[in-house]
XYZ file of C-alpha atoms in Angstrom:
423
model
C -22.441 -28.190 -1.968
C -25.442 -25.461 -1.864
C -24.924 -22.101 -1.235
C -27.189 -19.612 -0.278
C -26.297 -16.724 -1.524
C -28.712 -15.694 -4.811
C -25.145 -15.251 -6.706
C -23.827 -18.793 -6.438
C -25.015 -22.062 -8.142
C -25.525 -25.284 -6.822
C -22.590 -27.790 -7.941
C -20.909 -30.642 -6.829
C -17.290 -29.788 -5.627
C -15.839 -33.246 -5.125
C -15.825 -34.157 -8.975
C -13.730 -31.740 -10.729
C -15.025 -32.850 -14.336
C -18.085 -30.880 -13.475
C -19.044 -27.499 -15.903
C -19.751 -24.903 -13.131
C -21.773 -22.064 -14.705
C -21.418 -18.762 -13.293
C -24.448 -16.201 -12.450
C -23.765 -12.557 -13.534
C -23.275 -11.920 -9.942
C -20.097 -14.095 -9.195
C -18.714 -13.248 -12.484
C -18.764 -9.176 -11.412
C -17.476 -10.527 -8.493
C -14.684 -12.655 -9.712
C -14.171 -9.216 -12.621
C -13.942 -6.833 -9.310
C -12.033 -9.335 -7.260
C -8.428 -8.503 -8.673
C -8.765 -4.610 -8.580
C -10.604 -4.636 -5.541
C -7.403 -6.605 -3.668
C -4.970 -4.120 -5.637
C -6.408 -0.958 -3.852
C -6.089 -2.623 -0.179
C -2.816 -4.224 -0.674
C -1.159 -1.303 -2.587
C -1.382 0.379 1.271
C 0.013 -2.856 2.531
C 2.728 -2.735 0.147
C 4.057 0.343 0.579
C 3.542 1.378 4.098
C 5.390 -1.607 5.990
C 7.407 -2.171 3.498
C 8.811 1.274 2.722
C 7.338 4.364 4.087
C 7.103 3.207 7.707
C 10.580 1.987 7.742
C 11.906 5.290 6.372
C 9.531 6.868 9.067
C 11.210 5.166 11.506
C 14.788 5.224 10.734
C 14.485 9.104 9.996
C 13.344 9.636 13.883
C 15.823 7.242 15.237
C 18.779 5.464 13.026
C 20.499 3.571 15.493
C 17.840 1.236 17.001
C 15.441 1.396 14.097
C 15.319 -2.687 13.619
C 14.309 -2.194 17.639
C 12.201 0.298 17.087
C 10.340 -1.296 14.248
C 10.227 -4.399 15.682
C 7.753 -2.482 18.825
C 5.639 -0.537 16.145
C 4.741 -3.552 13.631
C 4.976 -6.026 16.444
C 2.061 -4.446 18.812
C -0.161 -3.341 15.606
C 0.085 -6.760 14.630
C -0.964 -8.008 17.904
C -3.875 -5.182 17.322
C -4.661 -7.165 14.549
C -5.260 -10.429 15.755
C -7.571 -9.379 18.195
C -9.705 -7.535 15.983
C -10.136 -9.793 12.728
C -12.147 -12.489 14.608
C -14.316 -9.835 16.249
C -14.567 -7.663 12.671
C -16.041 -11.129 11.282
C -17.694 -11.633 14.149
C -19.881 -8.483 13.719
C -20.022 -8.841 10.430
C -21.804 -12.058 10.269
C -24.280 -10.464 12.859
C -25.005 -7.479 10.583
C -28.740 -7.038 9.606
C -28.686 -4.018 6.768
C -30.399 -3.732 3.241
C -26.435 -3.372 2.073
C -26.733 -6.947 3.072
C -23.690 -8.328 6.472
C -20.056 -7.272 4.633
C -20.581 -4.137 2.629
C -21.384 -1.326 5.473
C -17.785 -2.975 7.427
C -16.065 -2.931 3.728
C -16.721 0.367 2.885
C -16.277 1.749 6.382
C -13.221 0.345 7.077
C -11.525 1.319 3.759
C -12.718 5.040 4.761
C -11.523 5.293 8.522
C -7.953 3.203 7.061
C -7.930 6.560 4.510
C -8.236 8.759 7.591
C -6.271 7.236 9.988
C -3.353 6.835 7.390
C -3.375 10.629 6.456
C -3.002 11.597 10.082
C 0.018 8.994 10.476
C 1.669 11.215 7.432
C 2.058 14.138 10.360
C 3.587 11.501 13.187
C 7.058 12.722 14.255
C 7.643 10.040 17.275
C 7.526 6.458 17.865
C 5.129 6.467 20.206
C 2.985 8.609 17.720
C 3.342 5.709 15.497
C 2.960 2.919 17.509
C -0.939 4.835 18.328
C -1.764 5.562 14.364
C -0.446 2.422 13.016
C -1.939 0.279 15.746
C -5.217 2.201 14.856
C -4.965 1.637 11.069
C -4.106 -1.897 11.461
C -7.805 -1.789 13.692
C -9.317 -0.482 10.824
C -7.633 -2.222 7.593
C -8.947 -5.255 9.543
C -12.838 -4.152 9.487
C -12.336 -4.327 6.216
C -10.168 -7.090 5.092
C -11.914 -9.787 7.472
C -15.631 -9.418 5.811
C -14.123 -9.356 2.654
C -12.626 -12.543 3.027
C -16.055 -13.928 3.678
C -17.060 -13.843 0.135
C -15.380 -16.846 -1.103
C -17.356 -19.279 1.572
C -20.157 -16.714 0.890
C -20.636 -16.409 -2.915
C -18.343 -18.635 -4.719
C -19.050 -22.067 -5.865
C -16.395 -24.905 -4.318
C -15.589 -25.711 -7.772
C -14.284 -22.465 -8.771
C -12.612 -21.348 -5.718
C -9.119 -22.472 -6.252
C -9.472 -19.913 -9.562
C -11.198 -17.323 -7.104
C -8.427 -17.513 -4.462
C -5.755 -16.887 -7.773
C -7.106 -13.713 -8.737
C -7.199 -12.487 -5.042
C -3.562 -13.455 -4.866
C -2.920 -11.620 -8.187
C -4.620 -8.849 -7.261
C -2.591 -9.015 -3.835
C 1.033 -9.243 -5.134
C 0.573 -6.516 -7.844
C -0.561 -4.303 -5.191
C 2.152 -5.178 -2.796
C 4.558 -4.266 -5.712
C 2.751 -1.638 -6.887
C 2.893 -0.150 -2.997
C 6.501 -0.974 -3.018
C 6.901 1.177 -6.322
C 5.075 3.998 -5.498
C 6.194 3.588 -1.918
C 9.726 4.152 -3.087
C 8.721 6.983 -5.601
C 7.146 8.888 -2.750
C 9.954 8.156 -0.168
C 10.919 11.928 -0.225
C 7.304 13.716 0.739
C 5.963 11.312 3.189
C 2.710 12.923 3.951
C 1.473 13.191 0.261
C 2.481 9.045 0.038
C -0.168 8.755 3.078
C -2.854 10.974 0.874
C -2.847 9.118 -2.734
C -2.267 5.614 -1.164
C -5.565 5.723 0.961
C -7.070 7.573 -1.387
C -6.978 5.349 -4.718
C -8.000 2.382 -2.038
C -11.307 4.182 -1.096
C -12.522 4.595 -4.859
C -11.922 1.397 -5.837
C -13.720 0.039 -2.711
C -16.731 2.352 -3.561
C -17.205 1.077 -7.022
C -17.090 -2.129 -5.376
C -19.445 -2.011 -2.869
C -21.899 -0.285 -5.813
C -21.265 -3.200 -8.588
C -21.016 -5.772 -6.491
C -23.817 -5.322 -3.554
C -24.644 -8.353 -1.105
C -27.518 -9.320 -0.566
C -29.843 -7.681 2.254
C -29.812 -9.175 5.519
C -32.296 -7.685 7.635
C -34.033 -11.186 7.490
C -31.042 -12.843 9.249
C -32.011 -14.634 12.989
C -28.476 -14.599 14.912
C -27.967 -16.410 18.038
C -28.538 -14.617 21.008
C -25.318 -12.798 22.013
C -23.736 -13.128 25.267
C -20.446 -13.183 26.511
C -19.847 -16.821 26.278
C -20.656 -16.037 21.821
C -18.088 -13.219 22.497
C -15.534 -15.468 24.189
C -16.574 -17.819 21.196
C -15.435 -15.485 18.470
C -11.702 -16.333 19.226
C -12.137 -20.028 19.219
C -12.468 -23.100 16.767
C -12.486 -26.166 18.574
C -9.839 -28.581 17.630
C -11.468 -31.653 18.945
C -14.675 -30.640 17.193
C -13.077 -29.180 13.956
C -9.022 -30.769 13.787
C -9.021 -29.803 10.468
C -9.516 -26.577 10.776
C -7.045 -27.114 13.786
C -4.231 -28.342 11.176
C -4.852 -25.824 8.245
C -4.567 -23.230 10.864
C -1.408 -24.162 12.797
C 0.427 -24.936 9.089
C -0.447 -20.244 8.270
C 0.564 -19.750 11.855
C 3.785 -22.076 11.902
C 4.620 -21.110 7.737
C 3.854 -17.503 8.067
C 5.737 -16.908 10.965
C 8.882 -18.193 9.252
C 8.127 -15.682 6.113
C 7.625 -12.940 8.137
C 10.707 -13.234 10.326
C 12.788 -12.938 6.948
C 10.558 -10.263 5.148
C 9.803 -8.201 7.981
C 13.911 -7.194 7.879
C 14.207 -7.404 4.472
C 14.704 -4.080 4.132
C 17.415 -3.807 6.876
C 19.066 -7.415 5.483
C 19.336 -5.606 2.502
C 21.378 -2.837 3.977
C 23.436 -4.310 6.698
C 23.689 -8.315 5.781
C 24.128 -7.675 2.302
C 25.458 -4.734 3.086
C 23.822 -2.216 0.106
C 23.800 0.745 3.064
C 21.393 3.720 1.481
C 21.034 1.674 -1.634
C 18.817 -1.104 -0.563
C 16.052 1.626 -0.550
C 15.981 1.335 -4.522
C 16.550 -2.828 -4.496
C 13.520 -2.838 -2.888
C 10.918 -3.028 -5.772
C 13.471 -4.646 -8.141
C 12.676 -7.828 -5.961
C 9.641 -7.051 -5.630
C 9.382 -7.114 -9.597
C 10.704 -10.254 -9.544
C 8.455 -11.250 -6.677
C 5.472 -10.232 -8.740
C 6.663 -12.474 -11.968
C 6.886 -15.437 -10.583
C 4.015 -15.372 -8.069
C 1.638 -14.570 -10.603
C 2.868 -17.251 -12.403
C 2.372 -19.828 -9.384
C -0.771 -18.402 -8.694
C -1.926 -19.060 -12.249
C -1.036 -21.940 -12.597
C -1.656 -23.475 -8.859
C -5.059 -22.906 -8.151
C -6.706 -23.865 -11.369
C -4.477 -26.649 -11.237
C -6.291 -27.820 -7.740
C -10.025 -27.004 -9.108
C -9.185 -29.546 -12.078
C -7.606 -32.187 -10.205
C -9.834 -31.889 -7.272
C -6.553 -32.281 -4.731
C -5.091 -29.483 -2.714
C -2.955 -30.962 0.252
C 0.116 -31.839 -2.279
C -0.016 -28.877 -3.573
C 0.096 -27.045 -0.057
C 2.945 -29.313 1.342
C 5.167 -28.838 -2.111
C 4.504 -25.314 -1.523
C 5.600 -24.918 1.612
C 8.665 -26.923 1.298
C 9.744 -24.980 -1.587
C 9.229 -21.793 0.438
C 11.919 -23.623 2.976
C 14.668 -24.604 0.658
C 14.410 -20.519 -0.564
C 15.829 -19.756 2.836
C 19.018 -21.508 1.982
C 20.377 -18.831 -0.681
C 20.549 -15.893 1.135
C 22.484 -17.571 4.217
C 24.787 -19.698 1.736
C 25.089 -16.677 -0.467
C 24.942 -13.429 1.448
C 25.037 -11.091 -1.698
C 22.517 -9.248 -4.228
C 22.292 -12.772 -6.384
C 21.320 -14.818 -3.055
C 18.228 -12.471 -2.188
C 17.381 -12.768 -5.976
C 17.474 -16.576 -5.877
C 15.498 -16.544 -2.457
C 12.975 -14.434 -4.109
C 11.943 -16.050 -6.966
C 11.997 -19.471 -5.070
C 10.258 -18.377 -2.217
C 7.712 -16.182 -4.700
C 7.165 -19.774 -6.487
C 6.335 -21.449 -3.168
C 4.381 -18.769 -1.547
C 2.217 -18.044 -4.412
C 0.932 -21.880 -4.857
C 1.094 -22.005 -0.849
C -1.721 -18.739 -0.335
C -3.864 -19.905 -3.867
C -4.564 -23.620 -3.152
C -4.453 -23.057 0.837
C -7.338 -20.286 0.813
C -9.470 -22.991 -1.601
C -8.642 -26.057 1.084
C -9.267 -23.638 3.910
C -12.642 -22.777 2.653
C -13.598 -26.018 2.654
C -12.731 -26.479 6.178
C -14.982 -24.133 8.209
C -16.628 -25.102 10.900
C -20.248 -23.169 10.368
C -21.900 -21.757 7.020
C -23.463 -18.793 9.730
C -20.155 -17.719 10.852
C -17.767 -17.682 8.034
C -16.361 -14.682 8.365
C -15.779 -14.673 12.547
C -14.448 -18.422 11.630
C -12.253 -16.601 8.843
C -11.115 -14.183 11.551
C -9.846 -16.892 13.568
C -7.722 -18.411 10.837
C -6.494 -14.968 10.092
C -4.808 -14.960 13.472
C -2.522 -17.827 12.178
C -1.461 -14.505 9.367
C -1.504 -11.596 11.682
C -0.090 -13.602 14.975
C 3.206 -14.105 13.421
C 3.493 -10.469 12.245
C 4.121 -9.968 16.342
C 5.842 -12.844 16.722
C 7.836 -12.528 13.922
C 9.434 -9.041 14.037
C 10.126 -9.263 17.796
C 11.349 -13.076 17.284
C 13.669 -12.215 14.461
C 14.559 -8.796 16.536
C 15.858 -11.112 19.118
C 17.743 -13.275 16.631
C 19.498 -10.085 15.339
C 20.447 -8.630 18.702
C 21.648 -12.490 19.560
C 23.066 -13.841 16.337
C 22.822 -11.379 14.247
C 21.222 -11.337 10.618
C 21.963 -15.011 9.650
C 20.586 -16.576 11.903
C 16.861 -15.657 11.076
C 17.339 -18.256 8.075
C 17.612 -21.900 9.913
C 14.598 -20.480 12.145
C 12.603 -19.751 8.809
C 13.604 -23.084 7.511
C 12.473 -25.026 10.678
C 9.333 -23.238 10.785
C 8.800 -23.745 6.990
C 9.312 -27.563 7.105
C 6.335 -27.940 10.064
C 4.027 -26.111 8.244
C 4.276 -28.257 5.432
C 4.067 -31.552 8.068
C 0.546 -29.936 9.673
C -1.230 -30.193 6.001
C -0.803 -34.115 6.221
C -3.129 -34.615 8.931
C -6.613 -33.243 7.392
C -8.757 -35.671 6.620
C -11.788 -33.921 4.545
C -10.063 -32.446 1.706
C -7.465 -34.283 -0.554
């Protein structure tokens, strides 16, 4: 495969004997990768996870899983819409700073902004409008950004590129999770030091790193039909695509109807009350552990052997067999075991998946609006999810989220099978 991009080499991805040599570019890049993920997903560690929640529960107690269900549920749906049309523009940007870097930088600043303002919100309708803005925002960011594995890293390498972005990823989601908790008591100086650490590390970024300038670009005329476009992949044209994509939605959607709640399974199914607050990043400790160690070990494992589908479907199933513990075992011990066997699974699921998925776009000129699309299969089930498992809860209360999960779990695994162009 040849890449454009003056930071990549040209290689041959289907033998995985080959010696790929890396450019100084892709090496800054693949240096900057881990810390750059960290700063983003610190915010999306600790905000959902923690400080929202609290937000939440302190203006209403008694239908907070209700009430949280409506705030993440229509910010996720915010989502959705905007990460195919972020990647969208961003593959039409003509700038010296090159087509990601003005929507990378700008997004991490007006996330910074928006987030200090949602420190001051004192309703729910106040935070349905400032987290449904900031999930507008993290989006201009995160969707370019996930251009620059199709962009500027060689096939060869990209199952090792995809495990330091999932490194970087979990250790932020802990870290948020830590400091989330630490900061539980002043709120407003949480939303200040979060967004704030994310902006410098974006900035050195976008100065180390810089893409290359794209004022040379030809893009196809815009209309609306290119609009309408943006939020399709065609499945007869692309069914590969059309499988990788339905295995996130179908997978994802089953992890996020069990760790959307888990602070509230915490403190009503297992029944810690105001102490699940402090559980919180003790699993995600444990989390961190053993995805790192799936993510090391996964996605260098699919560069060398040149296969990811096993390693997808494994993944996936192990990710549904974690569900078991905490509905066989409804105690501390069972959300430990789910943990670190779910961590295992997800970690080798997100590594070797982003490398397969890579290889499965439809159009070297769109990669990031075609990266969009896939990122509604992650973002879709973040409204599905909490208002699915909300209606679980009210219905069958806490346990029953897990056989759902399972179910789920199991199909995404069964929709890897089916693609043909990757092994």
């Amino acid at each position: 495969m040849s890449n454009s991009s003056p930071d990549t080499v040209t290689i041959t991805a289907s033998n995985p004997a080959v010696k790929v040599r890396l450019s100084p570019g892709v090496k800054r890049l693949f240096g900057f990768i881990v810390p750059v993920n960290l700063g983003i997903y610190i915010v999306v560690g600790a905000v959902p996870g923690i400080l929202l929640p609290l937000q939440i529960q302190g203006i209403d107690e008694a239908n907070k899983a209700a009430n949280l269900a409506i705030v993440t549920g229509i910010g996720a749906f915010a989502a959705m819409i905007v990460s195919p049309i972020a990647g969208l523009i961003s593959d039409r940007t003509r700038s010296r700073f090159g087509r990601r870097t003005p929507w990378i930088l700008g997004g991490a600043i007006a996330t910074g902004l928006t987030l200090f303002g949602m420190g001051f919100a004192n309703g729910v309708v106040q935070l349905v409008i400032a987290w449904t803005i900031m999930q507008i925002t993290l989006n201009l960011m995160i969707s370019p950004l996930t251009a620059l594995l199709p962009d500027r890293v060689p096939s060869a390498v990209r199952g090792a590129f995809s495990t330091l972005v999932g490194i970087g990823m979990m250790v932020g989601i802990l870290g948020g999770q830590i400091l989330g908790a630490s900061l539980a008591s002043d709120i407003q100086a949480a939303y200040l030091i979060l967004p704030g650490l994310m902006i410098v590390i974006i900035a050195l970024f976008v100065v180390f790193c810089p893409d290359t300038d794209s004022r040379s670009r030809v893009n196809e005329k815009f209309s609306f039909v290119v609009f309408l476009k943006t939020f399709w992949v065609s499945p007869r044209q692309h069914p590969d695509f059309f499988w990788g994509f339905m295995s996130r939605l179908t997978l994802y959607t089953g992890y996020f109807i069990i760790t959307g709640y888990q602070l509230y399974l915490l403190q009503d199914y297992i029944g810690l009350g105001d102490g699940a607050v402090a559980l919180v990043p003790v699993l995600g400790l444990v989390h961190l552990v053993v995805i790192v160690v799936a993510l090391a070990f996964a996605g260098p494992l699919s560069d060398k052997i040149g296969r990811r589908k096993p390693i997808v479907i494994g993944a996936a199933l192990l990710m549904g067999i974690s569900m078991l513990a905490p509905m066989i075992m409804p105690t501390v011990t069972g959300m430990f075991v789910f943990t670190a066997i779910c961590s295992l699974g997800f970690g080798a699921y997100m590594s070797v998946d982003a490398a397969l998925m890579s290889e499965v776009l439809p159009s070297e000129g769109t990669f990031a609006k075609d990266l969009g699309v896939l990122n509604i299969a992650a973002t879709l089930p973040q409204t599905i999810g909490p208002f699915l498992g909300g209606a679980i809860v009210v219905g069958l209360g806490y346990i029953g989220l897990f056989p759902v999960a399972i179910a789920l779990a199991i199909i995404g695994a069964l929709c890897i099978a089916p693609i043909k162009s990757v092994r």
